[in-house]
Amino acid sequence: MKDEVTTRESRVDALGGMGCKRKRVEDARFTQGKGNYVDDIKLKGMLFGDFVRSPYAHARIKSIDTSAALALDGVIAVLTAEDLRPLGLHWMPTLAGDKQMVLADGKVLFQGQEVAYVVAKDRYIAADAVELVEVDYEELPVIVDPFEALKSDVVLREDLVAEDGSLPDGAHGPRKHHNHIFTWEVGEKEATTQVLDSAEVVAEETVYYHRTHPCPLETCGCVASMDKVNGKLTLWGTFQAPHAIRTVVSLISGIEEHNIRVISPDIGGGFGNKVGAYPGYVCSVVASIVTGVPVKWIEDRMENLMTTAFARDYWMTGKISATKEGKITGLQCHVTADHGGFDACADPTKFPAGFMNICTGSYDIPTAYLAVDGVYTNKAPGGVSYRCSFRVTEAVYFIERMIEVLAIELNMDAAELRRINFIRKDQFPYKAALGWEYDSGDYHTAWDKAMKAVDYDGLRAEQAQRVEDFKAGKTRKLMGIGLTHFTEIVGAGPVKNCDILGLGMFDSCEIRIHPTGSAIARLGTISQGQGHATTFAQILATEIGLPADSITIEEGDTDTAPYGLGTYGSRSTPVAGAATALAGRKIRAKAQMIAAYLLEVHDDDVEFDVDRFVVKGAPEKFKTMKEIAFAAYNQAIPGIEPGLEAVSYYDPPNMTYPFGAYVCVMDIDVDTGEVDIRRFYALDDCGTRINPMIIEGQVHGGLTEALAVALGQEIAYDEMGNVKTGTLMDFFLPTAWEVPNYETDHTVTPSPHHPIGAKGVGESPHVGGVPCFSNAVNDAFRAFGLRHTHMPHDHWRIWKTANELGLHG
Amino acid sequence: MIPAAFEYHRPKDMAGVLAVLTQYGDDARVMAGGHSLIPMMKLRMADVPHLIDLQSVEGLGGISVADGVVRLGAMVTQHDIIDSAELASAAPILRETSLQIADPQVRYMGTIGGNVANGDPGNDMPGLMQCLDATFHLVGPDGERTVAARDFYESAYMTAREDDEVLTAVSFAVPQGGYGYVKQKRKIGDYATAAAAVQLVKENGVCTAASIAMTNLSDTPVHSVAAGDALVGTSVDDAAIKAAVQAMLGDIDPAQDNRGPVEFKRHAASVILRRTIERAWSRA
């Protein structure tokens, strides 16, 4: 078909741009087993590292004997803290401004802590050698309870106590106790107290968000290769933030940044677990520098669950006040945050409790106060944002539980209570009591759509009948209706208030158009399954008028990609997606000048139309972007440099605030504690939708991880600090068997400050899903007097709730 | 998750298996599907210097139903059981149980022989075999012998099988009447929080025979004679079921683990047994 007779619609379709259900271009290799993950990297002469780990949660190390291990054939070296000390690498900085032992320096603070690093010719020999390293431990008292930690005489971190016994300030100010890390306060303390004291109704509850773990299918790992001839270090790894890793490696190793190349190859899921820097990376780099050959380190599943970055572990005590009619007047929240042995939370520097101060949620709460106390215990370090943006999951779980508790206190329907307290559409941009400015929202429309879709009144009538039947002995199953309206805060973030280790949280995109009208775009982010190669090409296709199929997206190689802070916290679309659109617009601006020259008209006399520039008022006169690309390189145009490239670094003016309305309907067997999720409805508003199919996939994935966390997934410790859930037998990772059918829906409220109005979606379903599942469990027992029961809602805990309510006769 | 070094043996016949077992004694272990032993080796909880893979040994497969007896070769997989029309008709409780073991991938590898011989109290087949009063066939240097499933289990991972013996088959009389295997588990692939196997006979509205065994509620499977007896001679009414459940509770001895405390497990066992009896009775 000749170009002239194609319709505008068919030209739009041919681009595969924004809004279409483009199939994921990544899937061809993943579904055929042709992905290239870090453990697929095999280099000549490569050695393998493996850790000797502490069996104790708190112990002094009296001696380490490596002689038997070193005597084993094939063992090259065994590193201990003593070997790293001369390099100053026996400790390393954490993302939270604390420091962490790379290898145990005189003591261990959690079970599984890295004690020695064995380097051997293959991983089998390394594993054998690990068994041969003899460590003499002297056990110390173990503290696994953060409240006990704040009272205990036992000092976990002697390195943070001055010789005279005083406590130097931490990275976030004064410390109250030797096991205390920081206090973070936001909001108006006295005003909130006054509101609460004079309120008509106050509901109070302690909500524990248990410790869990992101558990990506691929564990953490790296390959370090120091080329001693040219002085270059190449580091492949499972990094969610490869550029930040390069800078951190440079800062702590002293190797100049241009001599470090960090590459994130295909990554098998991250969910926050792969944001931080781990001892395995440092030891592998040191081992490669020492040996002059590449060294690979790959965690096994138990090491992943026990040692690299956990999530949550927040004890949240709240008070919420309202008028008798249910209008909320104030909110107070105190958090005791268990950070484990080192503070290695991955939060922007100014936010030691992440964005916990979004805990006023979707509601117009005029007065609020939040205080968070971080605490050291004998547990693994971490505190990362597991499929969420910096503690927003904790914040949303807290407020959505408090709303339910307040509804009980008011003897009100929880849906109606939400409805009368939502921030109204006309209040946006909305300045929340705890500091954030919500960009846009239309909560009532979303909520009403959700309530209608599930026939909310019908569900409540059915539930009331079920309670009657239960009391009459006709059934042993209760029905729970879980409601959640969440507001996310993603796209970190504006450099003025968001940095990690001093690195501003902008992101970037660099585009090169090839002469024949195809292109490559490189970004500072890195996909771990999000489908960036698909969606960013769609953004560009719409912006520059070249087909998405003709655009290669490349990320993860710091030698080629522009600098960016990586992918986590749903920041790729809000930040790098904006950079992509803006870089595309720079391309378009130059293309416009070229088109005008070719069409022999003034720049202002041509306009962009899908895949071409046309002369205004004369659409038969045009130049396609493909023609313009060729001319850009091959035609001498006065006053215009050859080539067609652009780069954009985007510092977002604000965060974006996706939101959603979720409803879960479940049946609970009160005798076994088993749960059957009958229905799950998820309405998401992520602003402009780039690829509805990928959004749906993200929602399904996020909800599934939410189901996991709400119904059983936890990192549990016994009183000796032993991890009780170190394998997938006990750590709940749902499969198709456990996952219900999900109904997805949407509204579209674009972000007013984002170039294409997109807000990000990857983490919304997790953030909204967890309280929705949990609220359903709690709601099932509301008629029998339950106010709140803690997650995870596994069989025995649900059974225990039923038992305590006297439902077992 | 890397095992210590081991020698791998893959004999073609039982004589070859026994020769390796005799030569290395405690240092040798046979492996059927490997889905229990290999993880134990990778966790370095099992030290097996000589691993004998039974995959190539002739004569260990096959399902037969003849003369009122069901016989399963040790290497029959759970998938084979699920897939067998003959078994579905002769002993449907095997299919019902197998479908609740692990997941399809594991069931393609996991065998009846490995499942019953390993002595893991979490395995489902040992309880079922006790319910069916199965016979285990063993071969060793001194020839063949049989042991009743109900006498086979001593404690966790400790059985009547000698170190130099191999379990080659299980057999049992074609079960009569109604059946049920009900298992409460946290997720796919999990061991039971509580599971019950029930096989019972109904004649003119009266239970004339009942066999009950429980899984993962003690350090061995629990064949509760008293629970079965409580049903015999009754119409399996509420009182009889209560009596059976009470009797069963006297025989189990669950331990606390991540599935929950003892109190919960005992309650779950009661509920699961009641449901299993009701299911079996409805099918009798």
XYZ file of C-alpha atoms in Angstrom, chain A residues 261-572:
312
model
C 32.497 -0.935 34.400
C 29.387 -2.292 36.074
C 27.036 -4.460 34.054
C 23.637 -5.703 35.103
C 22.769 -8.479 32.694
C 19.302 -10.056 32.685
C 17.968 -9.995 36.223
C 15.505 -12.545 37.511
C 13.410 -10.307 39.712
C 14.598 -7.793 42.270
C 11.724 -6.407 44.325
C 14.199 -4.360 46.347
C 16.454 -7.246 47.312
C 19.069 -6.206 44.727
C 19.314 -2.500 45.518
C 21.938 -2.659 48.239
C 25.622 -3.487 48.276
C 26.520 -6.780 49.907
C 29.696 -8.271 51.368
C 29.711 -10.765 48.492
C 30.367 -7.967 46.033
C 33.198 -6.456 48.054
C 34.871 -9.806 48.684
C 34.601 -10.816 45.039
C 36.192 -7.567 43.896
C 38.993 -7.907 46.432
C 39.526 -11.541 45.460
C 39.771 -10.652 41.786
C 42.188 -7.828 42.498
C 44.333 -10.168 44.615
C 44.258 -13.130 42.233
C 44.154 -11.250 38.949
C 41.468 -13.545 37.588
C 37.673 -13.290 37.547
C 35.798 -14.388 40.674
C 32.147 -15.376 40.759
C 29.898 -15.348 43.803
C 26.294 -16.555 43.725
C 24.048 -16.850 46.776
C 22.040 -19.961 47.346
C 18.401 -19.706 48.366
C 19.035 -20.039 52.094
C 21.729 -17.375 52.004
C 19.363 -15.107 50.100
C 16.545 -15.513 52.614
C 18.780 -15.331 55.664
C 21.258 -12.606 54.824
C 20.543 -10.270 51.923
C 17.975 -7.546 52.505
C 14.777 -8.392 54.299
C 11.719 -6.112 54.258
C 9.295 -4.559 56.811
C 9.529 -5.501 60.528
C 7.604 -2.436 61.724
C 5.670 -2.223 64.973
C 3.178 0.580 64.343
C 1.067 1.986 67.155
C -1.628 4.359 66.040
C -4.374 6.601 67.267
C -6.979 7.987 64.920
C -9.688 10.414 65.922
C -12.979 11.390 64.337
C -16.258 13.126 64.894
C -19.246 10.983 65.788
C -20.281 11.229 62.148
C -16.960 9.742 61.091
C -15.029 12.727 59.814
C -11.405 12.057 60.664
C -9.724 14.797 62.640
C -6.292 13.515 63.548
C -3.764 10.704 63.254
C -0.804 9.735 65.359
C 1.633 6.949 64.608
C 4.635 5.643 66.446
C 6.848 3.041 64.839
C 9.409 0.795 66.456
C 11.464 -0.306 63.471
C 13.599 -3.429 63.742
C 16.591 -2.898 61.459
C 18.676 -5.890 62.514
C 22.391 -5.803 63.261
C 23.312 -3.017 60.863
C 21.170 -0.217 59.482
C 21.215 -1.114 55.798
C 17.822 0.249 54.821
C 17.635 1.466 51.272
C 15.948 4.821 51.731
C 16.673 8.317 50.463
C 19.113 9.937 52.897
C 16.639 12.411 54.380
C 14.063 9.701 54.994
C 15.350 7.134 57.492
C 11.891 5.559 57.602
C 11.355 5.986 53.880
C 8.057 7.513 52.891
C 6.313 6.262 56.019
C 5.004 9.812 56.294
C 2.518 9.047 53.524
C 0.616 7.263 56.315
C -2.331 9.633 56.156
C -3.175 7.667 53.033
C -6.040 8.652 50.764
C -7.760 10.677 53.454
C -8.085 14.341 54.218
C -6.610 14.268 57.700
C -5.911 17.816 58.852
C -3.549 17.066 61.722
C -1.025 14.268 62.068
C 2.191 13.258 63.752
C 4.600 10.417 63.032
C 7.607 9.278 65.036
C 9.837 6.358 64.120
C 12.505 4.781 66.301
C 15.026 2.582 64.538
C 16.468 -0.225 66.641
C 19.339 -2.708 66.386
C 18.641 -6.389 67.056
C 20.366 -9.701 66.315
C 18.704 -10.120 62.956
C 19.892 -9.717 59.386
C 20.261 -6.165 58.059
C 18.128 -4.808 55.252
C 14.794 -3.063 55.426
C 14.420 -2.651 51.692
C 11.345 -1.652 49.761
C 9.910 -5.027 48.785
C 7.849 -4.201 45.734
C 7.090 -0.788 47.124
C 8.450 2.680 47.331
C 10.364 3.192 50.560
C 8.039 1.961 53.326
C 4.857 3.053 51.569
C 3.586 -0.501 52.038
C 3.943 -0.173 55.783
C 2.251 3.241 55.657
C -0.693 2.031 53.604
C -1.087 -1.107 55.687
C -1.120 1.027 58.827
C -3.727 3.554 57.674
C -5.935 0.941 56.017
C -5.988 -1.086 59.237
C -6.609 2.047 61.324
C -9.562 2.974 59.100
C -11.060 -0.466 59.694
C -10.515 -0.193 63.434
C -12.068 3.277 63.441
C -15.070 1.923 61.529
C -15.524 -0.639 64.299
C -15.204 2.070 66.953
C -17.804 4.180 65.128
C -19.977 1.163 64.339
C -19.876 2.320 60.741
C -19.501 0.681 57.367
C -15.833 0.815 56.425
C -16.543 1.691 52.788
C -18.656 4.648 53.775
C -16.094 5.787 56.330
C -13.498 5.890 53.571
C -15.864 7.670 51.212
C -16.590 10.554 53.540
C -12.910 11.073 54.270
C -11.334 10.805 50.817
C -9.403 13.778 49.553
C -11.772 15.325 47.016
C -10.842 15.728 43.360
C -10.975 19.508 43.681
C -8.423 19.468 46.527
C -5.562 18.344 44.245
C -2.748 19.192 44.253
C -3.259 18.262 47.911
C -0.831 19.156 50.658
C -0.907 16.370 53.227
C -0.440 16.968 56.925
C 2.846 15.065 56.947
C 4.401 17.039 54.127
C 3.753 15.462 50.742
C 1.956 17.201 47.895
C -0.251 14.681 46.091
C -0.215 15.489 42.387
C -3.608 14.300 41.207
C -6.407 11.949 42.115
C -10.069 11.178 41.739
C -10.682 8.792 44.584
C -14.465 9.008 44.738
C -14.861 8.039 41.085
C -12.535 5.039 41.500
C -14.178 3.974 44.746
C -17.715 4.206 43.431
C -16.734 2.244 40.330
C -15.206 -0.484 42.490
C -18.178 -0.695 44.846
C -20.521 -0.979 41.893
C -18.383 -3.589 40.125
C -18.441 -5.961 43.089
C -22.046 -5.159 44.143
C -20.816 -4.101 47.548
C -24.255 -3.895 49.161
C -25.047 -7.367 47.880
C -21.810 -8.697 49.374
C -22.610 -7.190 52.766
C -26.093 -8.713 52.673
C -24.621 -12.096 51.835
C -22.095 -11.724 54.639
C -24.822 -10.863 57.155
C -26.721 -13.976 56.119
C -23.543 -16.026 56.485
C -23.093 -14.806 60.037
C -26.671 -15.833 60.801
C -26.062 -19.250 59.260
C -22.853 -19.649 61.215
C -24.532 -18.793 64.482
C -27.305 -21.263 63.617
C -24.752 -24.012 63.043
C -25.461 -24.288 59.325
C -21.929 -23.498 58.191
C -18.421 -23.420 59.575
C -17.206 -20.869 57.059
C -17.147 -17.133 57.557
C -17.060 -14.577 54.794
C -14.625 -11.682 54.770
C -14.828 -8.574 52.635
C -11.509 -6.773 52.380
C -11.481 -3.146 51.307
C -8.542 -0.934 50.521
C -8.068 2.443 48.967
C -4.405 3.145 48.667
C -2.359 6.111 47.581
C 1.152 5.307 46.451
C 4.099 7.672 46.390
C 6.541 6.692 43.678
C 9.063 8.060 41.262
C 11.805 9.042 43.657
C 12.589 11.536 43.276
C 13.223 15.241 43.195
C 16.941 15.758 43.761
C 16.160 18.603 46.170
C 14.945 16.077 48.734
C 15.852 12.643 47.377
C 19.350 11.237 47.292
C 21.004 7.988 48.258
C 24.545 8.324 49.614
C 24.541 11.803 48.150
C 23.589 10.591 44.666
C 20.639 12.581 43.366
C 17.711 10.479 42.271
C 17.273 11.803 38.741
C 17.292 9.471 35.771
C 18.251 9.611 32.155
C 17.799 8.582 28.555
C 20.091 8.893 25.557
C 18.785 8.318 22.045
C 20.588 7.735 18.789
C 18.550 7.629 15.599
C 20.208 5.528 12.908
C 20.249 6.822 9.297
C 17.708 4.249 8.097
C 15.147 5.315 10.658
C 15.686 2.875 13.466
C 17.080 3.783 16.864
C 18.749 2.778 20.074
C 17.874 4.330 23.402
C 19.845 3.791 26.567
C 18.552 4.478 30.057
C 19.945 4.732 33.573
C 17.437 2.181 34.800
C 17.548 -1.630 34.590
C 14.684 -4.024 33.976
C 14.345 -7.020 36.271
C 11.264 -8.303 34.526
C 9.300 -5.047 34.186
C 9.491 -5.109 30.393
C 11.412 -1.865 29.849
C 12.567 -2.913 26.368
C 8.904 -3.081 25.434
C 7.398 -0.067 27.173
C 10.143 2.511 26.765
C 10.178 1.775 23.040
C 6.440 2.475 23.050
C 6.957 5.862 24.704
C 9.578 6.712 22.123
C 7.536 5.424 19.191
C 4.792 7.873 20.066
C 7.223 10.699 20.748
C 9.457 10.342 17.677
C 7.244 8.599 15.154
C 9.402 5.559 14.515
C 7.978 2.075 15.071
C 8.601 0.562 18.506
C 9.864 -2.533 16.715
C 12.650 -0.391 15.207
C 13.839 0.873 18.589
C 16.307 -1.026 20.736
C 16.259 -0.271 24.445
C 19.483 -0.922 26.296
C 20.159 -0.622 30.008
C 22.526 -1.835 32.635
C 26.011 -1.243 31.188
C 27.615 1.759 32.851
C 30.116 2.136 30.012
C 27.348 2.787 27.515
C 24.219 3.881 29.384
C 23.794 7.384 30.791
C 23.980 7.750 34.556
C 20.828 6.964 36.501
C 19.774 5.693 39.875
C 18.222 2.457 38.689
C 14.984 0.595 39.014
C 13.088 0.228 42.291
C 10.300 2.102 44.028
C 8.287 2.246 40.792
C 10.631 4.987 39.647
C 11.474 3.861 36.109
